[in-house]
Short mmCIF file of C-alpha atoms in Angstrom, two decimals:
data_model
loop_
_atom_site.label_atom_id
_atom_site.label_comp_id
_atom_site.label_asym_id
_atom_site.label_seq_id
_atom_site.Cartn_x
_atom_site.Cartn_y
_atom_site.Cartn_z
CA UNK V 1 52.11 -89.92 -50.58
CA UNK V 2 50.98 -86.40 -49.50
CA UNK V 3 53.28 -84.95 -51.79
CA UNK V 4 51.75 -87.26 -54.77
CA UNK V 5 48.21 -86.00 -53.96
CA UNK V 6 49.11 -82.10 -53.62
CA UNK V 7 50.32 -82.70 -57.47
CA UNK V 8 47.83 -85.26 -58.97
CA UNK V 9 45.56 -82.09 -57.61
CA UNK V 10 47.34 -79.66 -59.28
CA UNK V 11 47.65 -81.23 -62.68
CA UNK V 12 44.12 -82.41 -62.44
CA UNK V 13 42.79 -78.27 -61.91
CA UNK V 14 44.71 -76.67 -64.42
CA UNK V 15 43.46 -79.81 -66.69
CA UNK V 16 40.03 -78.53 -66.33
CA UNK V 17 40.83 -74.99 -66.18
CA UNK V 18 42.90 -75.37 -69.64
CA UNK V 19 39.82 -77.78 -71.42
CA UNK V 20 37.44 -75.12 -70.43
CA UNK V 21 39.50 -72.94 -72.92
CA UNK V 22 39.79 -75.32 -75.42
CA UNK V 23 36.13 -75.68 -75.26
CA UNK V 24 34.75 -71.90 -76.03
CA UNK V 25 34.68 -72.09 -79.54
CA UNK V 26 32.51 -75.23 -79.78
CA UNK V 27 30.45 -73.65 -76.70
CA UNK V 28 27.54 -72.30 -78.65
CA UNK V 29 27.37 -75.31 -81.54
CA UNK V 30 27.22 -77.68 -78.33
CA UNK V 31 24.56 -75.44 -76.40
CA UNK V 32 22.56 -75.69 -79.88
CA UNK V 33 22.61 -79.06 -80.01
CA UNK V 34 21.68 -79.86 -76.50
CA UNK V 35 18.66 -77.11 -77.12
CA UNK V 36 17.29 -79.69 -79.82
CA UNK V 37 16.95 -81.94 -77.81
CA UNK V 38 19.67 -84.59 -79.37
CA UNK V 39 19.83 -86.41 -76.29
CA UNK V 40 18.13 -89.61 -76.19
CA UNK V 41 14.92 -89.79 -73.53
CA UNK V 42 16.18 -92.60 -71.26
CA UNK V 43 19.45 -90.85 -71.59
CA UNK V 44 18.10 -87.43 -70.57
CA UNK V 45 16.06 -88.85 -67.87
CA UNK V 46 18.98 -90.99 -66.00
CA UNK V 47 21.44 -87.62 -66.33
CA UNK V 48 18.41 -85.45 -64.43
CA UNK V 49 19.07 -87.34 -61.99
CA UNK V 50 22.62 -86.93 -61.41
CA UNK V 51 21.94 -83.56 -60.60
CA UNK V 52 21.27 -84.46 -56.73
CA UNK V 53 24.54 -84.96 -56.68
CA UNK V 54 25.39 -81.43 -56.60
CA UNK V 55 23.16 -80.27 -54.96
CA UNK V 56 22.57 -79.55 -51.25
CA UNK V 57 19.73 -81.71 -50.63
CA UNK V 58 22.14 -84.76 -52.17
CA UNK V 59 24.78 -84.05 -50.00
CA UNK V 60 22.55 -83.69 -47.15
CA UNK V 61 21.33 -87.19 -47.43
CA UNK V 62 24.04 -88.77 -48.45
CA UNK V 63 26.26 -87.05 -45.41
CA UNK V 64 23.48 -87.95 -43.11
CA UNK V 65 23.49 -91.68 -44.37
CA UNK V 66 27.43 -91.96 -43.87
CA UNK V 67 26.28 -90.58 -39.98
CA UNK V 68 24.03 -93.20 -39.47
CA UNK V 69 25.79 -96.05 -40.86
CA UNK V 70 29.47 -95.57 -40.64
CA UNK V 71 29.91 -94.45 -37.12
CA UNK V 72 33.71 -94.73 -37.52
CA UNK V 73 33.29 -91.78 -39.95
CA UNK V 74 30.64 -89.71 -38.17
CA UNK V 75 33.59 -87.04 -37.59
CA UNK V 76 34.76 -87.19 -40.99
CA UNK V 77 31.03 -85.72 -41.88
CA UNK V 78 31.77 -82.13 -41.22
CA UNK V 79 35.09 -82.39 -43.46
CA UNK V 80 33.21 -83.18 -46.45
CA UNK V 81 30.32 -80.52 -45.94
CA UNK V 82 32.78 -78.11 -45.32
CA UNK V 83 34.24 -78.97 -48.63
CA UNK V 84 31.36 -79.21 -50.58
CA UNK V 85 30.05 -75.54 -49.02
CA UNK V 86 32.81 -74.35 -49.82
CA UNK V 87 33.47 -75.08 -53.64
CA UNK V 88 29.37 -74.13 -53.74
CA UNK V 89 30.24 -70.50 -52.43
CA UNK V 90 33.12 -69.78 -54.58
CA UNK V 91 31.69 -71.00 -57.52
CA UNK V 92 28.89 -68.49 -56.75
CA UNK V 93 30.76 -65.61 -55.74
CA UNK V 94 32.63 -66.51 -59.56
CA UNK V 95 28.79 -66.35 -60.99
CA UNK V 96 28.36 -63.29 -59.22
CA UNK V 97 31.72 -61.16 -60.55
CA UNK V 98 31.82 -62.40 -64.02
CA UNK V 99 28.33 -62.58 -66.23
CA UNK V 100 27.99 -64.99 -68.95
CA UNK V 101 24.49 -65.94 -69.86
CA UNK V 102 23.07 -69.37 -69.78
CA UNK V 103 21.97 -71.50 -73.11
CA UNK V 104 18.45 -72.20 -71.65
CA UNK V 105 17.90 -68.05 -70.84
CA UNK V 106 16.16 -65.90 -72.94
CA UNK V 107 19.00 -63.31 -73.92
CA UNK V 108 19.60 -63.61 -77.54
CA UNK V 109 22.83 -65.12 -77.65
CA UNK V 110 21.99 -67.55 -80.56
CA UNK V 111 21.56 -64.75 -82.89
CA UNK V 112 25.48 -63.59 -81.96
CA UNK V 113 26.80 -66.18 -80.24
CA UNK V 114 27.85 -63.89 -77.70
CA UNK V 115 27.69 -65.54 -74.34
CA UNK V 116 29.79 -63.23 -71.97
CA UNK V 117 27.76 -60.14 -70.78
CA UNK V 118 30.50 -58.49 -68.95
CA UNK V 119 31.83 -58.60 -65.30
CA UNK V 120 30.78 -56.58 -62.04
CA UNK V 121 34.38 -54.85 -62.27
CA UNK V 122 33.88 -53.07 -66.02
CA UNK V 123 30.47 -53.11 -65.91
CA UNK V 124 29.00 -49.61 -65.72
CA UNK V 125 24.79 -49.72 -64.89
CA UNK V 126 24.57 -52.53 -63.32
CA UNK V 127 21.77 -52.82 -60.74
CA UNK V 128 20.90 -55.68 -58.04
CA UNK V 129 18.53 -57.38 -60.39
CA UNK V 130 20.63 -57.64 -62.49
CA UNK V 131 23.57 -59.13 -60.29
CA UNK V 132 21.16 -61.68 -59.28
CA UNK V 133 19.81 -62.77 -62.37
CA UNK V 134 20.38 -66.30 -63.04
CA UNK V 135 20.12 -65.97 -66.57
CA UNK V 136 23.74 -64.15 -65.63
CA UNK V 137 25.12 -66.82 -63.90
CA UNK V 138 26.29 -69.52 -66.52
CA UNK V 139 30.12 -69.53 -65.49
CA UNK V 140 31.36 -71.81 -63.54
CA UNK V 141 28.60 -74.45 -63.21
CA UNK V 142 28.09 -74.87 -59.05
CA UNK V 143 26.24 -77.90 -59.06
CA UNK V 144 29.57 -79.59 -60.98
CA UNK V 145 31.88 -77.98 -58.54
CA UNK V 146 29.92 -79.24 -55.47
CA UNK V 147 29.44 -82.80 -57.05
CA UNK V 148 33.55 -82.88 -57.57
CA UNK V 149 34.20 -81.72 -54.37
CA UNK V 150 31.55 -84.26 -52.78
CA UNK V 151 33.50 -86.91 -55.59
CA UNK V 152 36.86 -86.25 -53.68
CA UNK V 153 35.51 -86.10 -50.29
CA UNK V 154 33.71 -89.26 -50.81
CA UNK V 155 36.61 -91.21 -52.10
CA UNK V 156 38.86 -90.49 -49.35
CA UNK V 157 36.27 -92.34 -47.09
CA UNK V 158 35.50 -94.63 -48.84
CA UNK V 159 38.49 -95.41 -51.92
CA UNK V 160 36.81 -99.12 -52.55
CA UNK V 161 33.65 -96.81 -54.22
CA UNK V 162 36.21 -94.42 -55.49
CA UNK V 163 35.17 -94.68 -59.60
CA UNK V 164 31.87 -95.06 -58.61
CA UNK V 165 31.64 -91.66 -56.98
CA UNK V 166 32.95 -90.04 -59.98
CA UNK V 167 30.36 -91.52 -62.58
CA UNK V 168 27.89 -89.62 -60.18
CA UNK V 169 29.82 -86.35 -60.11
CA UNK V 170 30.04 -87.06 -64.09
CA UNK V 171 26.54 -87.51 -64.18
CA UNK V 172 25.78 -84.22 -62.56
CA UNK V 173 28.08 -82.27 -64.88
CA UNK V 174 26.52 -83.79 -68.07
CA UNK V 175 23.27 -82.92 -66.95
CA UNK V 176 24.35 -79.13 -66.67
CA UNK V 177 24.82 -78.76 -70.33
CA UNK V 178 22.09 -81.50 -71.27
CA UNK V 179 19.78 -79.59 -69.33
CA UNK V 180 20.83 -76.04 -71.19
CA UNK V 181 22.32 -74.65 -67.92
CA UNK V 182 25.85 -74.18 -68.34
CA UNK V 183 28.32 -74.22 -71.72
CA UNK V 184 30.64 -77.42 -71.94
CA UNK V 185 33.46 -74.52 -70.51
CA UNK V 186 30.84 -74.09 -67.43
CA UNK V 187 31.75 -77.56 -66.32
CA UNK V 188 34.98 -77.96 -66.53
CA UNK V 189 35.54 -74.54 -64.76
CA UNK V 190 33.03 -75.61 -61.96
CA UNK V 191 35.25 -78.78 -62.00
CA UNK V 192 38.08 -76.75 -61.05
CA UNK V 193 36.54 -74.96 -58.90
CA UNK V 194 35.67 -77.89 -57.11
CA UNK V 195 39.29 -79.77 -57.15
CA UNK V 196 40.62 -76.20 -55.65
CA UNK V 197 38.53 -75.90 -53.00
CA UNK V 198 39.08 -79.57 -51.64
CA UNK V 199 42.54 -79.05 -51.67
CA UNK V 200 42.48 -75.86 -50.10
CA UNK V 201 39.88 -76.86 -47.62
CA UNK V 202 42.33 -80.11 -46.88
CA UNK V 203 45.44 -78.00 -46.57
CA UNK V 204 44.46 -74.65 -44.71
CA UNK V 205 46.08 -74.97 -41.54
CA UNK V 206 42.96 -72.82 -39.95
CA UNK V 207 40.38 -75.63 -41.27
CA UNK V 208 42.62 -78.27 -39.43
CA UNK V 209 43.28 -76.86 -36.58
CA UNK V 210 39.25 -75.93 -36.13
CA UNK V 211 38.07 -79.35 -37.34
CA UNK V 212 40.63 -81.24 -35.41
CA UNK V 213 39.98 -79.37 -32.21
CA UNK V 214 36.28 -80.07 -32.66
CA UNK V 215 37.33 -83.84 -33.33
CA UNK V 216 39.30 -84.32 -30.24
CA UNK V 217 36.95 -82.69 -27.50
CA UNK V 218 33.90 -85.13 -29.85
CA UNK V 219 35.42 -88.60 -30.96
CA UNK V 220 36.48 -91.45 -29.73
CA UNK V 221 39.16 -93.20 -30.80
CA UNK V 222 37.81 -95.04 -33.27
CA UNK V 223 36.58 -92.64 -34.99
CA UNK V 224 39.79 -90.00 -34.43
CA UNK V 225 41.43 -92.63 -36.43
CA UNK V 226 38.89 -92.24 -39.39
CA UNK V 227 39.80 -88.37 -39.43
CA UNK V 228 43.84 -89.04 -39.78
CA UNK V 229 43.16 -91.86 -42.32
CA UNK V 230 41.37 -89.13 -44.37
CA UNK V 231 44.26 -86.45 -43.61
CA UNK V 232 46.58 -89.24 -44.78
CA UNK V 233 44.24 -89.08 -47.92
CA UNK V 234 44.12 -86.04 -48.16
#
């Protein structure tokens, strides 16, 4: 079963990492079309909020819910915010090293659909402002990467809600490029990003051994058991 999950995790991050490419060339029409405003109102409304999703204030309550309702999974908690901090960071330090402006910024892109402004590695005068400019920081979308990873987390505690936690994490995604934050290829990298860094985060022996250690000198039995159902999961 272990051996099922490592590939169905595989298959399902090159996926994303191989739509993002087919993507690029309808990137800008998309980005347009989303700056118009095409999306209906109730529509638009009920997507800005799937962004809490991915973000850290979502997680926060949702984690702190789980703690204070499902005491058999109280343990389990620092698993998923590991995970979740985790696909966050990289998909930052990826905004950080590779620039690619956003739809919503101010940078004339529309007038040569040019969206890629370089990387930190060929780059030549770059300065701190502009390595933290968020205008720079289109690729890979974070707040989809966190909401995947949360997704996945989620589902391994609670598989019954399974689907359900991946309409959220789809309702956070669509909102990136609804909202004019990220490109259509912005998501489904972040996606990636956030499949990767689950599986990594489930499969480093170092995170185990940590997390485990902290497990056994905190839980009970009960909820011990709730940590190897999730490694079973996992």
């Amino acid at each position: 079963m272990r051996q099922s999950c490592r590939m169905s995790s595989g298959v399902a991050f090159f996926a994303m990492v191989f739509i993002g490419f087919v993507c690029l060339p309808f990137d800008v029409s998309i980005a347009k079309a989303m700056l118009n405003d095409v999306t209906p109102g109730e529509l638009r409304g009920l997507l800005a909020r799937g962004e809490v999703f991915g973000h850290a204030y979502g997680m926060a309550a949702i984690a702190f819910t789980i703690y204070l309702l499902s005491p058999k999974n109280r343990l389990v908690v620092p698993r998923l915010i590991l995970n979740c901090l985790t696909a966050g960071l990289t998909a930052d330090l990826l905004k950080l090293a590779v620039w690619r402006v956003r739809p919503r910024s101010n940078y004339s892109w529309e007038a040569n659909s040019d969206t890629f402004l370089g990387t930190i590695f060929t780059a030549n005068d770059w300065n701190w402002a502009q390595l933290l400019d968020s205008n720079r920081h289109s690729l890979p979308s974070a707040h989809t990467a966190v909401a995947v990873a949360f997704a996945i987390s989620l589902a391994k505690l609670f598989p019954e809600a399974r689907w359900w936690f991946a309409v959220l994490a789809l309702l956070c995604a669509l909102n990136r490029i609804d909202g004019g934050a990220h490109f259509p290829s912005d998501v489904f990298w972040g996606a990636a990003v956030g499949i990767g860094a689950t599986a990594f985060c489930d499969r480093s022996r170092t995170v185990r051994w940590l997390l485990s250690r902290w497990e056994k000198d905190e839980g009970s039995a009960t909820q011990t058991q709730a940590t190897i159902s999730y490694r079973k999961a996992a």
